[in-house]
Amino acid sequence: MPTGRMVDSEAMIEYRRDGFVISTDPGRLNLDTVYSFLTNCYWAQGIPRETVARSIEHSLCFGVYDGSGAQLGFARVVTDFATVAYLGDVFILESHRGRGLSKWLMECIVQHPALQNLRRWILLTREAHGLYSQFGFTPLKAPERYMELHRPDVYGTV
């Protein structure tokens, strides 16, 4: 059961299960953990630390923590809190995979009170279709309607 309070459009909430915590409190996030993972992953390789910090500042973020408070997972939602949400930068550190934490993280995200009744959710994934399909995500029904401006080299080379 979530606990927390509404702050503007964001509800700072904590969920607890089996010694783990998922929290939307930005003060708990460990920028070093998030940056270390993102700068080495396929979708954000070489991303500057300042860019990660700015993306966190302008998103509703979910941190996953162990009993000691160490961060072991993350996700961020970019949204207007009314019509649309983009889900990105979702990860669980390799050392903690296989425990159902990514599924629990997704449950917490889609149940978050400030993210209810959105018309559209968007995400990109190369390898986690099975996870996201459990929460209603499907391939684009009308891909011809979608456009993008993609700059894969914006962070330079690593």
mmCIF file of N, CA, C and O in Angstrom, residues 31-41 43-57 74 76 89 151-158:
data_model
loop_
_atom_site.group_PDB
_atom_site.id
_atom_site.type_symbol
_atom_site.label_atom_id
_atom_site.label_comp_id
_atom_site.label_asym_id
_atom_site.label_seq_id
_atom_site.Cartn_x
_atom_site.Cartn_y
_atom_site.Cartn_z
ATOM 1 N N LEU A 31 22.660 9.830 -7.986
ATOM 2 C CA LEU A 31 23.023 10.228 -9.344
ATOM 3 C C LEU A 31 24.183 9.391 -9.871
ATOM 4 O O LEU A 31 24.216 9.044 -11.056
ATOM 5 N N ASP A 32 25.134 9.039 -9.021
ATOM 6 C CA ASP A 32 26.270 8.219 -9.468
ATOM 7 C C ASP A 32 25.804 6.868 -9.997
ATOM 8 O O ASP A 32 26.293 6.395 -11.024
ATOM 9 N N THR A 33 24.859 6.236 -9.308
ATOM 10 C CA THR A 33 24.347 4.933 -9.745
ATOM 11 C C THR A 33 23.629 5.049 -11.079
ATOM 12 O O THR A 33 23.869 4.263 -12.000
ATOM 13 N N VAL A 34 22.757 6.048 -11.188
ATOM 14 C CA VAL A 34 21.994 6.221 -12.419
ATOM 15 C C VAL A 34 22.931 6.553 -13.569
ATOM 16 O O VAL A 34 22.862 5.944 -14.644
ATOM 17 N N TYR A 35 23.823 7.498 -13.359
ATOM 18 C CA TYR A 35 24.758 7.901 -14.411
ATOM 19 C C TYR A 35 25.651 6.735 -14.839
ATOM 20 O O TYR A 35 25.853 6.498 -16.031
ATOM 21 N N SER A 36 26.182 6.004 -13.886
ATOM 22 C CA SER A 36 27.069 4.879 -14.192
ATOM 23 C C SER A 36 26.370 3.855 -15.083
ATOM 24 O O SER A 36 26.954 3.341 -16.035
ATOM 25 N N PHE A 37 25.118 3.561 -14.775
ATOM 26 C CA PHE A 37 24.398 2.605 -15.600
ATOM 27 C C PHE A 37 24.110 3.182 -16.982
ATOM 28 O O PHE A 37 24.391 2.549 -17.997
ATOM 29 N N LEU A 38 23.541 4.384 -17.018
ATOM 30 C CA LEU A 38 23.100 4.951 -18.297
ATOM 31 C C LEU A 38 24.245 5.209 -19.265
ATOM 32 O O LEU A 38 24.108 4.970 -20.465
ATOM 33 N N THR A 39 25.362 5.681 -18.771
ATOM 34 C CA THR A 39 26.462 6.013 -19.686
ATOM 35 C C THR A 39 27.054 4.769 -20.349
ATOM 36 O O THR A 39 27.746 4.879 -21.349
ATOM 37 N N ASN A 40 26.721 3.594 -19.810
ATOM 38 C CA ASN A 40 27.233 2.345 -20.371
ATOM 39 C C ASN A 40 26.166 1.493 -21.054
ATOM 40 O O ASN A 40 26.480 0.417 -21.554
ATOM 41 N N CYS A 41 24.913 1.926 -21.064
ATOM 42 C CA CYS A 41 23.868 1.106 -21.679
ATOM 43 C C CYS A 41 23.670 1.479 -23.146
ATOM 44 O O CYS A 41 24.092 2.543 -23.582
ATOM 45 N N TRP A 43 21.164 2.494 -24.922
ATOM 46 C CA TRP A 43 20.320 3.601 -25.336
ATOM 47 C C TRP A 43 20.842 4.981 -24.926
ATOM 48 O O TRP A 43 20.340 5.987 -25.412
ATOM 49 N N ALA A 44 21.816 5.042 -24.037
ATOM 50 C CA ALA A 44 22.313 6.356 -23.598
ATOM 51 C C ALA A 44 23.836 6.366 -23.470
ATOM 52 O O ALA A 44 24.381 7.180 -22.736
ATOM 53 N N GLN A 45 24.489 5.488 -24.183
ATOM 54 C CA GLN A 45 25.943 5.362 -24.071
ATOM 55 C C GLN A 45 26.624 6.714 -24.256
ATOM 56 O O GLN A 45 26.359 7.431 -25.200
ATOM 57 N N GLY A 46 27.470 7.053 -23.297
ATOM 58 C CA GLY A 46 28.222 8.289 -23.362
ATOM 59 C C GLY A 46 27.469 9.533 -22.927
ATOM 60 O O GLY A 46 27.971 10.645 -23.058
ATOM 61 N N ILE A 47 26.271 9.373 -22.385
ATOM 62 C CA ILE A 47 25.478 10.534 -21.974
ATOM 63 C C ILE A 47 26.238 11.333 -20.915
ATOM 64 O O ILE A 47 26.800 10.762 -19.983
ATOM 65 N N PRO A 48 26.286 12.632 -21.034
ATOM 66 C CA PRO A 48 26.973 13.448 -20.030
ATOM 67 C C PRO A 48 26.237 13.417 -18.681
ATOM 68 O O PRO A 48 25.007 13.359 -18.635
ATOM 69 N N ARG A 49 26.996 13.467 -17.617
ATOM 70 C CA ARG A 49 26.434 13.449 -16.262
ATOM 71 C C ARG A 49 25.433 14.600 -16.079
ATOM 72 O O ARG A 49 24.383 14.426 -15.464
ATOM 73 N N GLU A 50 25.749 15.772 -16.596
ATOM 74 C CA GLU A 50 24.862 16.930 -16.452
ATOM 75 C C GLU A 50 23.522 16.690 -17.146
ATOM 76 O O GLU A 50 22.478 17.165 -16.688
ATOM 77 N N THR A 51 23.539 15.962 -18.251
ATOM 78 C CA THR A 51 22.309 15.644 -18.965
ATOM 79 C C THR A 51 21.460 14.689 -18.144
ATOM 80 O O THR A 51 20.239 14.847 -18.059
ATOM 81 N N VAL A 52 22.095 13.701 -17.522
ATOM 82 C CA VAL A 52 21.362 12.777 -16.651
ATOM 83 C C VAL A 52 20.728 13.556 -15.500
ATOM 84 O O VAL A 52 19.547 13.372 -15.185
ATOM 85 N N ALA A 53 21.492 14.434 -14.879
ATOM 86 C CA ALA A 53 20.976 15.227 -13.758
ATOM 87 C C ALA A 53 19.775 16.071 -14.195
ATOM 88 O O ALA A 53 18.760 16.138 -13.494
ATOM 89 N N ARG A 54 19.861 16.695 -15.359
ATOM 90 C CA ARG A 54 18.768 17.532 -15.861
ATOM 91 C C ARG A 54 17.543 16.674 -16.191
ATOM 92 O O ARG A 54 16.406 17.073 -15.931
ATOM 93 N N SER A 55 17.762 15.486 -16.742
ATOM 94 C CA SER A 55 16.631 14.615 -17.077
ATOM 95 C C SER A 55 15.897 14.164 -15.818
ATOM 96 O O SER A 55 14.668 14.071 -15.811
ATOM 97 N N ILE A 56 16.636 13.917 -14.763
ATOM 98 C CA ILE A 56 16.031 13.529 -13.484
ATOM 99 C C ILE A 56 15.240 14.695 -12.904
ATOM 100 O O ILE A 56 14.119 14.523 -12.410
ATOM 101 N N GLU A 57 15.803 15.879 -12.987
ATOM 102 C CA GLU A 57 15.161 17.067 -12.433
ATOM 103 C C GLU A 57 13.808 17.345 -13.081
ATOM 104 O O GLU A 57 12.891 17.863 -12.441
ATOM 105 N N PHE A 74 16.006 1.937 -11.338
ATOM 106 C CA PHE A 74 15.566 3.286 -11.677
ATOM 107 C C PHE A 74 14.606 3.241 -12.848
ATOM 108 O O PHE A 74 14.665 2.337 -13.681
ATOM 109 N N ARG A 76 12.234 6.535 -15.172
ATOM 110 C CA ARG A 76 11.742 7.909 -15.146
ATOM 111 C C ARG A 76 10.605 8.060 -16.131
ATOM 112 O O ARG A 76 10.562 7.407 -17.175
ATOM 113 N N ASP A 89 14.616 5.017 -19.459
ATOM 114 C CA ASP A 89 15.738 4.766 -18.560
ATOM 115 C C ASP A 89 15.411 3.754 -17.468
ATOM 116 O O ASP A 89 15.847 3.886 -16.326
ATOM 117 N N ARG A 151 18.769 11.685 -32.943
ATOM 118 C CA ARG A 151 20.164 12.104 -33.054
ATOM 119 C C ARG A 151 21.032 11.139 -32.252
ATOM 120 O O ARG A 151 21.435 11.440 -31.132
ATOM 121 N N PRO A 152 21.356 9.979 -32.808
ATOM 122 C CA PRO A 152 22.068 8.950 -32.051
ATOM 123 C C PRO A 152 23.467 9.343 -31.627
ATOM 124 O O PRO A 152 24.015 8.754 -30.690
ATOM 125 N N ASP A 153 24.075 10.315 -32.258
ATOM 126 C CA ASP A 153 25.437 10.699 -31.909
ATOM 127 C C ASP A 153 25.507 11.976 -31.081
ATOM 128 O O ASP A 153 26.580 12.576 -30.938
ATOM 129 N N VAL A 154 24.393 12.397 -30.503
ATOM 130 C CA VAL A 154 24.343 13.659 -29.772
ATOM 131 C C VAL A 154 25.310 13.682 -28.581
ATOM 132 O O VAL A 154 25.818 14.742 -28.221
ATOM 133 N N TYR A 155 25.612 12.533 -27.989
ATOM 134 C CA TYR A 155 26.524 12.488 -26.837
ATOM 135 C C TYR A 155 27.969 12.286 -27.261
ATOM 136 O O TYR A 155 28.856 12.171 -26.420
ATOM 137 N N GLY A 156 28.231 12.189 -28.558
ATOM 138 C CA GLY A 156 29.590 11.976 -29.023
ATOM 139 C C GLY A 156 29.984 10.517 -28.899
ATOM 140 O O GLY A 156 29.163 9.654 -28.636
ATOM 141 N N THR A 157 31.252 10.261 -29.064
ATOM 142 C CA THR A 157 31.730 8.886 -28.939
ATOM 143 C C THR A 157 32.325 8.679 -27.562
ATOM 144 O O THR A 157 32.805 9.607 -26.919
ATOM 145 N N VAL A 158 32.314 7.443 -27.139
ATOM 146 C CA VAL A 158 32.814 7.095 -25.812
ATOM 147 C C VAL A 158 34.248 6.652 -25.906
ATOM 148 O O VAL A 158 34.669 5.992 -26.791
#
